[in-house]
Amino acid sequence: MKFEFSAGAFVYRIENGHALLLFLKRGNDYDTPKGHFEKGERAEETARREVREETGLSVSFVPGFLKTVKMFFYRNKEKIMKTVKFFLAETDEKRIKISHEHTGYEWLSMDQAMEKIKYKNIKDVLPEVFDYIHRYEKIKEINKEYAGLPKKEKWWNLSRTFVPGEGSLSAEIMLLGQAPGANEDMQRRPFVGRSGQLLDRILKASRIKRNEAYITSVVQFFPPKNRMPTRDEINLCAPFLKMQMELIKPKYVVLLGNVASTEVLGIGNITKMHGKTVEKNGTKYFLTFHPAAALRFKSILKLMLSDFRELSLLITKDAGNTTAQ
Ligand code: URA
């Protein structure tokens, strides 16, 4: 058997509120833009190049989506196992420029795709692809409204720059902080300042991958001078966090510090409660310190490292139980 590796993307556009996926036709076969790695390319670079070469579309890649599909087939009597890494990309354009490799193209709804696509391995992932698109479009709507709060609220005292959460909408772990700091405000990304760098080190030490978690904060605007967000500000932001959490449905929510644990569970005493897990409506909430506190006190860093080791064990144990079932 020969092993091959390639990368590609599911490309979608929205028409009348509905998602349509692009399929490239070769005779009666329906394919997605994909192809082999060129020397030195990472999977996402291959996918971007293939989309450009095979469609001519201008697309933007959706963060956090990656699906690996294995395909078996014969070529000249030789059995091939092809592993394809699929990304997800969106576009506003309808007309594409097909390459010499294809004979046509179609934009298909979920139902049409399920009917027309022959390959089982691709069919099997389509519900997940369309579900991700649906949730991604929804979170864009939520975040658009959230980002518009400063214009709507007369007494707005937070930064006017919205710092959206970051990560996969299918992440099992959500890391929830207090509010962005000055660096996050500048870069419009959560946990990229000193607290974020320490959090990265703690995650690495506990073998939790940052890019497999969804990272955000209770308040997603910087409170100037790094002050605590007020109760009114937290209340104003709370419905948005609730909607984001409902959409992502993480298995574990790591509450970093008192603001997060108070807001989500009504538990404020993190010094006493750190390292504990509270299960509510099928989600496991894990309480620990905010990395800013660990930056100030070595003793807290030690406790935080040990909390994250516990968390990592809990996740491994749960994964073992799920596999055994
Ligand atoms: N602290 C937080 O709580 N959130 C951030 O995004 C950065 C620092």
mmCIF file of C-alpha atoms and ligand atoms in Angstrom:
data_model
loop_
_atom_site.group_PDB
_atom_site.id
_atom_site.type_symbol
_atom_site.label_atom_id
_atom_site.label_comp_id
_atom_site.label_asym_id
_atom_site.label_seq_id
_atom_site.Cartn_x
_atom_site.Cartn_y
_atom_site.Cartn_z
ATOM 1 C CA MET A 1 0.000 0.000 0.000
ATOM 2 C CA LYS A 2 1.181 3.489 -0.830
ATOM 3 C CA PHE A 3 0.617 6.402 1.559
ATOM 4 C CA GLU A 4 -0.155 9.871 0.239
ATOM 5 C CA PHE A 5 -0.785 13.158 2.036
ATOM 6 C CA SER A 6 -2.624 16.171 0.792
ATOM 7 C CA ALA A 7 -4.546 19.196 1.999
ATOM 8 C CA GLY A 8 -7.533 21.144 0.811
ATOM 9 C CA ALA A 9 -10.507 23.172 1.916
ATOM 10 C CA PHE A 10 -14.247 23.122 2.043
ATOM 11 C CA VAL A 11 -15.161 26.481 0.533
ATOM 12 C CA TYR A 12 -18.557 27.980 1.328
ATOM 13 C CA ARG A 13 -20.618 31.042 0.612
ATOM 14 C CA ILE A 14 -23.930 32.205 2.021
ATOM 15 C CA GLU A 15 -26.885 32.619 -0.339
ATOM 16 C CA ASN A 16 -30.212 33.836 1.056
ATOM 17 C CA GLY A 17 -29.081 32.913 4.560
ATOM 18 C CA HIS A 18 -28.071 29.369 3.601
ATOM 19 C CA ALA A 19 -24.608 27.877 3.321
ATOM 20 C CA LEU A 20 -23.533 26.390 -0.015
ATOM 21 C CA LEU A 21 -20.360 24.315 -0.409
ATOM 22 C CA LEU A 22 -18.215 24.399 -3.502
ATOM 23 C CA PHE A 23 -17.614 21.135 -5.367
ATOM 24 C CA LEU A 24 -15.387 20.829 -8.405
ATOM 25 C CA LYS A 25 -16.540 18.372 -11.048
ATOM 26 C CA ARG A 26 -14.503 15.893 -13.011
ATOM 27 C CA GLY A 27 -17.044 14.125 -15.173
ATOM 28 C CA ASN A 28 -19.618 12.849 -12.699
ATOM 29 C CA ASP A 29 -17.223 13.016 -9.735
ATOM 30 C CA TYR A 30 -17.587 15.766 -7.162
ATOM 31 C CA ASP A 31 -14.354 16.887 -5.552
ATOM 32 C CA THR A 32 -13.214 19.686 -3.235
ATOM 33 C CA PRO A 33 -10.167 21.866 -3.885
ATOM 34 C CA LYS A 34 -7.223 19.808 -2.652
ATOM 35 C CA GLY A 35 -3.825 18.524 -3.711
ATOM 36 C CA HIS A 36 -0.417 17.238 -2.693
ATOM 37 C CA PHE A 37 2.025 19.061 -0.475
ATOM 38 C CA GLU A 38 4.810 20.852 -2.272
ATOM 39 C CA LYS A 39 8.250 20.761 -0.722
ATOM 40 C CA GLY A 40 8.464 22.650 2.560
ATOM 41 C CA GLU A 41 4.750 23.521 2.658
ATOM 42 C CA ARG A 42 2.635 23.287 5.800
ATOM 43 C CA ALA A 43 -0.862 21.833 5.381
ATOM 44 C CA GLU A 44 -2.603 25.220 5.504
ATOM 45 C CA GLU A 45 -0.244 26.642 2.876
ATOM 46 C CA THR A 46 -1.021 23.708 0.574
ATOM 47 C CA ALA A 47 -4.744 24.215 1.100
ATOM 48 C CA ARG A 48 -4.467 27.960 0.361
ATOM 49 C CA ARG A 49 -2.438 27.304 -2.794
ATOM 50 C CA GLU A 50 -4.805 24.592 -4.024
ATOM 51 C CA VAL A 51 -7.863 26.823 -3.487
ATOM 52 C CA ARG A 52 -6.150 29.636 -5.395
ATOM 53 C CA GLU A 53 -5.031 27.390 -8.279
ATOM 54 C CA GLU A 54 -8.240 25.377 -8.604
ATOM 55 C CA THR A 55 -10.843 28.101 -8.047
ATOM 56 C CA GLY A 56 -9.246 31.538 -8.505
ATOM 57 C CA LEU A 57 -11.493 32.684 -5.636
ATOM 58 C CA SER A 58 -10.515 35.121 -2.991
ATOM 59 C CA VAL A 59 -11.327 33.349 0.289
ATOM 60 C CA SER A 60 -10.684 33.773 3.970
ATOM 61 C CA PHE A 61 -9.873 30.743 6.068
ATOM 62 C CA VAL A 62 -12.135 30.065 9.050
ATOM 63 C CA PRO A 63 -10.051 29.797 12.229
ATOM 64 C CA GLY A 64 -10.120 26.615 14.258
ATOM 65 C CA PHE A 65 -11.498 24.181 11.683
ATOM 66 C CA LEU A 66 -9.377 21.198 10.717
ATOM 67 C CA LYS A 67 -10.684 17.807 9.741
ATOM 68 C CA THR A 68 -8.521 14.872 8.737
ATOM 69 C CA VAL A 69 -10.084 12.388 6.332
ATOM 70 C CA LYS A 70 -8.564 9.075 5.264
ATOM 71 C CA MET A 71 -9.405 7.742 1.818
ATOM 72 C CA PHE A 72 -8.601 4.343 0.314
ATOM 73 C CA PHE A 73 -8.590 3.701 -3.419
ATOM 74 C CA TYR A 74 -6.735 1.880 -6.203
ATOM 75 C CA ARG A 75 -4.534 3.493 -8.853
ATOM 76 C CA ASN A 76 -3.095 1.163 -11.507
ATOM 77 C CA LYS A 77 -3.933 -1.800 -9.249
ATOM 78 C CA GLU A 78 -1.968 -0.272 -6.374
ATOM 79 C CA LYS A 79 -3.813 0.371 -3.114
ATOM 80 C CA ILE A 80 -3.449 3.965 -1.922
ATOM 81 C CA MET A 81 -4.245 5.361 1.499
ATOM 82 C CA LYS A 82 -4.563 9.092 1.217
ATOM 83 C CA THR A 83 -4.744 11.323 4.293
ATOM 84 C CA VAL A 84 -6.281 14.694 3.560
ATOM 85 C CA LYS A 85 -6.303 17.657 5.944
ATOM 86 C CA PHE A 86 -9.341 19.782 5.234
ATOM 87 C CA PHE A 87 -9.633 23.431 6.257
ATOM 88 C CA LEU A 88 -12.698 25.608 5.913
ATOM 89 C CA ALA A 89 -12.806 28.824 3.907
ATOM 90 C CA GLU A 90 -15.501 31.391 3.170
ATOM 91 C CA THR A 91 -15.983 33.599 0.159
ATOM 92 C CA ASP A 92 -18.448 36.201 -1.179
ATOM 93 C CA GLU A 93 -17.739 35.295 -4.779
ATOM 94 C CA LYS A 94 -19.956 33.008 -6.809
ATOM 95 C CA ARG A 95 -18.114 32.566 -10.099
ATOM 96 C CA ILE A 96 -14.954 30.549 -10.045
ATOM 97 C CA LYS A 97 -12.157 30.001 -12.578
ATOM 98 C CA ILE A 98 -11.714 26.246 -12.889
ATOM 99 C CA SER A 99 -8.324 24.774 -13.706
ATOM 100 C CA HIS A 100 -7.561 22.261 -16.474
ATOM 101 C CA GLU A 101 -8.079 19.475 -13.878
ATOM 102 C CA HIS A 102 -11.861 19.995 -13.688
ATOM 103 C CA THR A 103 -14.796 20.079 -16.049
ATOM 104 C CA GLY A 104 -17.191 22.230 -14.018
ATOM 105 C CA TYR A 105 -18.372 23.186 -10.565
ATOM 106 C CA GLU A 106 -21.481 23.392 -8.387
ATOM 107 C CA TRP A 107 -22.414 25.147 -5.155
ATOM 108 C CA LEU A 108 -24.414 22.616 -3.104
ATOM 109 C CA SER A 109 -26.596 22.817 -0.023
ATOM 110 C CA MET A 110 -26.221 20.142 2.646
ATOM 111 C CA ASP A 111 -29.105 18.072 1.207
ATOM 112 C CA GLN A 112 -27.858 18.353 -2.354
ATOM 113 C CA ALA A 113 -24.314 17.450 -1.306
ATOM 114 C CA MET A 114 -25.509 14.414 0.657
ATOM 115 C CA GLU A 115 -27.343 13.228 -2.440
ATOM 116 C CA LYS A 116 -24.628 13.894 -5.016
ATOM 117 C CA ILE A 117 -21.373 13.055 -3.256
ATOM 118 C CA LYS A 118 -20.419 9.417 -3.667
ATOM 119 C CA TYR A 119 -17.413 9.160 -1.352
ATOM 120 C CA LYS A 120 -18.563 7.942 2.039
ATOM 121 C CA ASN A 121 -15.615 9.477 3.886
ATOM 122 C CA ILE A 122 -16.498 12.933 2.571
ATOM 123 C CA LYS A 123 -20.236 12.414 3.117
ATOM 124 C CA ASP A 124 -19.547 11.433 6.715
ATOM 125 C CA VAL A 125 -17.929 14.778 7.529
ATOM 126 C CA LEU A 126 -20.451 16.994 5.739
ATOM 127 C CA PRO A 127 -22.870 17.312 8.714
ATOM 128 C CA GLU A 128 -19.949 18.478 10.840
ATOM 129 C CA VAL A 129 -18.820 20.941 8.168
ATOM 130 C CA PHE A 130 -22.275 22.498 7.796
ATOM 131 C CA ASP A 131 -22.738 22.591 11.583
ATOM 132 C CA TYR A 132 -19.406 24.411 11.968
ATOM 133 C CA ILE A 133 -20.389 26.923 9.274
ATOM 134 C CA HIS A 134 -23.706 27.519 11.030
ATOM 135 C CA ARG A 135 -21.988 28.128 14.384
ATOM 136 C CA TYR A 136 -19.282 30.285 12.830
ATOM 137 C CA GLU A 137 -21.868 32.494 11.123
ATOM 138 C CA LYS A 138 -23.773 32.725 14.409
ATOM 139 C CA ILE A 139 -20.710 33.717 16.469
ATOM 140 C CA LYS A 140 -19.883 36.374 13.861
ATOM 141 C CA GLU A 141 -23.375 37.818 14.420
ATOM 142 C CA ILE A 142 -23.028 37.670 18.213
ATOM 143 C CA ASN A 143 -19.591 39.292 18.111
ATOM 144 C CA LYS A 144 -20.769 41.983 15.695
ATOM 145 C CA GLU A 145 -23.477 43.021 18.124
ATOM 146 C CA TYR A 146 -21.064 42.732 21.076
ATOM 147 C CA ALA A 147 -18.432 44.854 19.274
ATOM 148 C CA GLY A 148 -21.141 47.484 18.685
ATOM 149 C CA LEU A 149 -21.853 48.000 22.412
ATOM 150 C CA PRO A 150 -19.544 51.038 22.810
ATOM 151 C CA LYS A 151 -21.604 52.921 20.198
ATOM 152 C CA LYS A 152 -24.902 52.010 21.855
ATOM 153 C CA GLU A 153 -24.032 52.677 25.499
ATOM 154 C CA LYS A 154 -23.778 56.340 26.535
ATOM 155 C CA TRP A 155 -21.723 55.691 29.687
ATOM 156 C CA TRP A 156 -19.177 53.376 28.051
ATOM 157 C CA ASN A 157 -15.941 53.443 30.096
ATOM 158 C CA LEU A 158 -14.128 50.442 28.662
ATOM 159 C CA SER A 159 -11.874 50.487 25.596
ATOM 160 C CA ARG A 160 -13.860 50.703 22.354
ATOM 161 C CA THR A 161 -11.776 47.875 20.829
ATOM 162 C CA PHE A 162 -13.470 44.496 20.947
ATOM 163 C CA VAL A 163 -11.161 41.534 21.663
ATOM 164 C CA PRO A 164 -12.911 38.414 20.325
ATOM 165 C CA GLY A 165 -12.315 34.937 21.715
ATOM 166 C CA GLU A 166 -9.871 32.783 19.833
ATOM 167 C CA GLY A 167 -9.834 29.084 18.965
ATOM 168 C CA SER A 168 -11.895 26.295 17.526
ATOM 169 C CA LEU A 169 -15.676 26.409 17.945
ATOM 170 C CA SER A 170 -15.396 22.647 18.507
ATOM 171 C CA ALA A 171 -12.845 23.033 21.314
ATOM 172 C CA GLU A 172 -13.442 20.784 24.312
ATOM 173 C CA ILE A 173 -11.724 23.261 26.631
ATOM 174 C CA MET A 174 -12.640 26.883 27.145
ATOM 175 C CA LEU A 175 -10.237 29.093 29.092
ATOM 176 C CA LEU A 176 -12.030 32.036 30.640
ATOM 177 C CA GLY A 177 -10.201 35.070 32.029
ATOM 178 C CA GLN A 178 -11.329 38.413 33.433
ATOM 179 C CA ALA A 179 -10.846 41.031 30.728
ATOM 180 C CA PRO A 180 -8.200 41.856 28.117
ATOM 181 C CA GLY A 181 -5.162 43.935 29.078
ATOM 182 C CA ALA A 182 -3.393 46.721 27.170
ATOM 183 C CA ASN A 183 -1.479 44.307 24.887
ATOM 184 C CA GLU A 184 -4.630 42.353 24.059
ATOM 185 C CA ASP A 185 -6.358 45.673 23.324
ATOM 186 C CA MET A 186 -3.590 46.628 20.902
ATOM 187 C CA GLN A 187 -3.405 43.254 19.152
ATOM 188 C CA ARG A 188 -7.147 42.458 19.381
ATOM 189 C CA ARG A 189 -6.256 38.975 20.619
ATOM 190 C CA PRO A 190 -6.888 37.427 24.037
ATOM 191 C CA PHE A 191 -4.059 36.455 26.377
ATOM 192 C CA VAL A 192 -1.113 37.687 24.322
ATOM 193 C CA GLY A 193 0.475 39.938 26.997
ATOM 194 C CA ARG A 194 2.529 38.867 30.015
ATOM 195 C CA SER A 195 -0.357 36.933 31.611
ATOM 196 C CA GLY A 196 -0.935 35.195 28.299
ATOM 197 C CA GLN A 197 2.698 34.231 27.955
ATOM 198 C CA LEU A 198 2.657 32.726 31.434
ATOM 199 C CA LEU A 199 -0.590 30.945 30.626
ATOM 200 C CA ASP A 200 1.095 29.489 27.518
ATOM 201 C CA ARG A 201 3.936 28.163 29.698
ATOM 202 C CA ILE A 202 1.482 26.621 32.164
ATOM 203 C CA LEU A 203 -0.496 25.019 29.323
ATOM 204 C CA LYS A 204 2.691 23.626 27.797
ATOM 205 C CA ALA A 205 3.826 22.204 31.149
ATOM 206 C CA SER A 206 0.470 20.417 31.483
ATOM 207 C CA ARG A 207 0.476 19.228 27.870
ATOM 208 C CA ILE A 208 -2.653 21.153 26.937
ATOM 209 C CA LYS A 209 -2.414 22.692 23.487
ATOM 210 C CA ARG A 210 -3.441 26.365 23.343
ATOM 211 C CA ASN A 211 -4.684 25.944 19.780
ATOM 212 C CA GLU A 212 -7.030 23.170 20.881
ATOM 213 C CA ALA A 213 -8.720 25.412 23.438
ATOM 214 C CA TYR A 214 -11.063 28.368 23.000
ATOM 215 C CA ILE A 215 -9.687 31.365 24.915
ATOM 216 C CA THR A 216 -11.706 34.357 25.981
ATOM 217 C CA SER A 217 -12.679 36.524 28.959
ATOM 218 C CA VAL A 218 -15.799 37.482 30.900
ATOM 219 C CA VAL A 219 -15.522 41.055 29.588
ATOM 220 C CA GLN A 220 -14.113 41.293 26.065
ATOM 221 C CA PHE A 221 -13.057 44.960 26.157
ATOM 222 C CA PHE A 222 -10.001 46.357 27.985
ATOM 223 C CA PRO A 223 -10.829 48.206 31.233
ATOM 224 C CA PRO A 224 -8.446 51.215 31.079
ATOM 225 C CA LYS A 225 -5.525 51.219 33.510
ATOM 226 C CA ASN A 226 -6.147 47.528 34.044
ATOM 227 C CA ARG A 227 -8.880 48.224 36.573
ATOM 228 C CA MET A 228 -11.434 45.550 37.492
ATOM 229 C CA PRO A 229 -14.518 45.598 35.284
ATOM 230 C CA THR A 230 -17.483 46.997 37.239
ATOM 231 C CA ARG A 231 -20.581 44.949 38.064
ATOM 232 C CA ASP A 232 -22.573 46.973 35.495
ATOM 233 C CA GLU A 233 -19.966 46.281 32.813
ATOM 234 C CA ILE A 234 -19.930 42.571 33.618
ATOM 235 C CA ASN A 235 -23.734 42.459 33.515
ATOM 236 C CA LEU A 236 -23.798 44.193 30.165
ATOM 237 C CA CYS A 237 -21.318 41.670 28.695
ATOM 238 C CA ALA A 238 -22.784 38.558 30.377
ATOM 239 C CA PRO A 239 -25.478 37.721 27.768
ATOM 240 C CA PHE A 240 -22.824 37.663 25.037
ATOM 241 C CA LEU A 241 -20.587 35.284 26.977
ATOM 242 C CA LYS A 242 -23.603 33.074 27.631
ATOM 243 C CA MET A 243 -24.431 32.914 23.901
ATOM 244 C CA GLN A 244 -20.797 32.189 23.010
ATOM 245 C CA MET A 245 -20.644 29.361 25.555
ATOM 246 C CA GLU A 246 -23.921 27.880 24.331
ATOM 247 C CA LEU A 247 -22.584 27.829 20.801
ATOM 248 C CA ILE A 248 -19.197 26.286 21.617
ATOM 249 C CA LYS A 249 -20.524 23.914 24.282
ATOM 250 C CA PRO A 250 -17.094 23.086 25.738
ATOM 251 C CA LYS A 251 -16.740 19.979 27.880
ATOM 252 C CA TYR A 252 -14.449 21.832 30.294
ATOM 253 C CA VAL A 253 -14.493 25.502 31.233
ATOM 254 C CA VAL A 254 -11.369 26.626 33.068
ATOM 255 C CA LEU A 255 -12.301 29.583 35.236
ATOM 256 C CA LEU A 256 -9.200 31.738 35.636
ATOM 257 C CA GLY A 257 -9.603 33.802 38.793
ATOM 258 C CA ASN A 258 -12.367 35.241 40.910
ATOM 259 C CA VAL A 259 -14.140 37.331 38.265
ATOM 260 C CA ALA A 260 -14.659 34.275 36.024
ATOM 261 C CA SER A 261 -15.628 31.899 38.847
ATOM 262 C CA THR A 262 -18.029 34.435 40.380
ATOM 263 C CA GLU A 263 -19.640 35.260 37.063
ATOM 264 C CA VAL A 264 -20.124 31.676 35.917
ATOM 265 C CA LEU A 265 -20.692 29.769 39.174
ATOM 266 C CA GLY A 266 -21.232 32.407 41.849
ATOM 267 C CA ILE A 267 -18.109 31.091 43.613
ATOM 268 C CA GLY A 268 -15.733 33.915 44.570
ATOM 269 C CA ASN A 269 -13.250 32.339 46.916
ATOM 270 C CA ILE A 270 -10.633 31.084 44.457
ATOM 271 C CA THR A 271 -7.931 30.824 47.163
ATOM 272 C CA LYS A 272 -10.012 28.144 48.831
ATOM 273 C CA MET A 273 -11.725 26.646 45.797
ATOM 274 C CA HIS A 274 -8.852 26.415 43.285
ATOM 275 C CA GLY A 275 -8.211 22.944 41.886
ATOM 276 C CA LYS A 276 -11.858 21.930 42.308
ATOM 277 C CA THR A 277 -14.218 20.838 39.547
ATOM 278 C CA VAL A 278 -17.902 21.705 39.604
ATOM 279 C CA GLU A 279 -20.160 19.812 37.199
ATOM 280 C CA LYS A 280 -23.240 21.662 35.962
ATOM 281 C CA ASN A 281 -25.566 20.722 33.103
ATOM 282 C CA GLY A 282 -23.012 18.345 31.585
ATOM 283 C CA THR A 283 -20.112 20.844 31.638
ATOM 284 C CA LYS A 284 -17.127 20.512 33.987
ATOM 285 C CA TYR A 285 -16.049 23.868 35.428
ATOM 286 C CA PHE A 286 -12.496 23.808 36.735
ATOM 287 C CA LEU A 287 -11.484 26.564 39.134
ATOM 288 C CA THR A 288 -8.001 28.040 39.290
ATOM 289 C CA PHE A 289 -6.147 31.334 39.672
ATOM 290 C CA HIS A 290 -5.744 34.048 37.065
ATOM 291 C CA PRO A 291 -2.214 33.996 35.560
ATOM 292 C CA ALA A 292 -1.801 37.681 36.547
ATOM 293 C CA ALA A 293 -1.828 36.548 40.192
ATOM 294 C CA ALA A 294 0.765 33.861 39.374
ATOM 295 C CA LEU A 295 2.943 36.567 37.799
ATOM 296 C CA ARG A 296 2.960 38.432 41.089
ATOM 297 C CA PHE A 297 3.367 35.524 43.532
ATOM 298 C CA LYS A 298 5.591 32.475 43.003
ATOM 299 C CA SER A 299 3.493 30.534 45.541
ATOM 300 C CA ILE A 300 0.410 31.037 43.340
ATOM 301 C CA LEU A 301 2.316 29.958 40.230
ATOM 302 C CA LYS A 302 3.164 26.691 42.005
ATOM 303 C CA LEU A 303 -0.481 26.134 42.931
ATOM 304 C CA MET A 304 -1.602 26.997 39.415
ATOM 305 C CA LEU A 305 0.855 24.546 37.879
ATOM 306 C CA SER A 306 -0.404 21.828 40.181
ATOM 307 C CA ASP A 307 -4.063 22.734 39.350
ATOM 308 C CA PHE A 308 -3.342 22.413 35.652
ATOM 309 C CA ARG A 309 -1.676 19.040 36.194
ATOM 310 C CA GLU A 310 -4.900 17.941 37.904
ATOM 311 C CA LEU A 311 -6.918 19.311 35.005
ATOM 312 C CA SER A 312 -4.768 17.466 32.502
ATOM 313 C CA LEU A 313 -5.216 14.209 34.449
ATOM 314 C CA LEU A 314 -8.973 14.750 34.572
ATOM 315 C CA ILE A 315 -9.103 15.267 30.796
ATOM 316 C CA THR A 316 -6.954 12.178 30.143
ATOM 317 C CA LYS A 317 -9.074 10.094 32.507
ATOM 318 C CA ASP A 318 -12.330 11.243 30.878
ATOM 319 C CA ALA A 319 -10.893 10.491 27.408
ATOM 320 C CA GLY A 320 -9.944 6.988 28.596
ATOM 321 C CA ASN A 321 -13.455 6.403 29.911
ATOM 322 C CA THR A 322 -15.021 7.591 26.693
ATOM 323 C CA THR A 323 -12.812 5.305 24.580
ATOM 324 C CA ALA A 324 -13.527 2.343 26.833
ATOM 325 C CA GLN A 325 -17.305 2.719 26.467
HETATM 326 N N1 URA B 1 -6.328 38.687 31.168
HETATM 327 C C1 URA B 1 -7.554 38.273 30.870
HETATM 328 O O1 URA B 1 -8.353 37.971 31.744
HETATM 329 N N2 URA B 1 -7.897 38.185 29.567
HETATM 330 C C2 URA B 1 -7.055 38.472 28.580
HETATM 331 O O2 URA B 1 -7.429 38.350 27.410
HETATM 332 C C3 URA B 1 -5.759 38.867 28.910
HETATM 333 C C4 URA B 1 -5.406 38.981 30.216
#
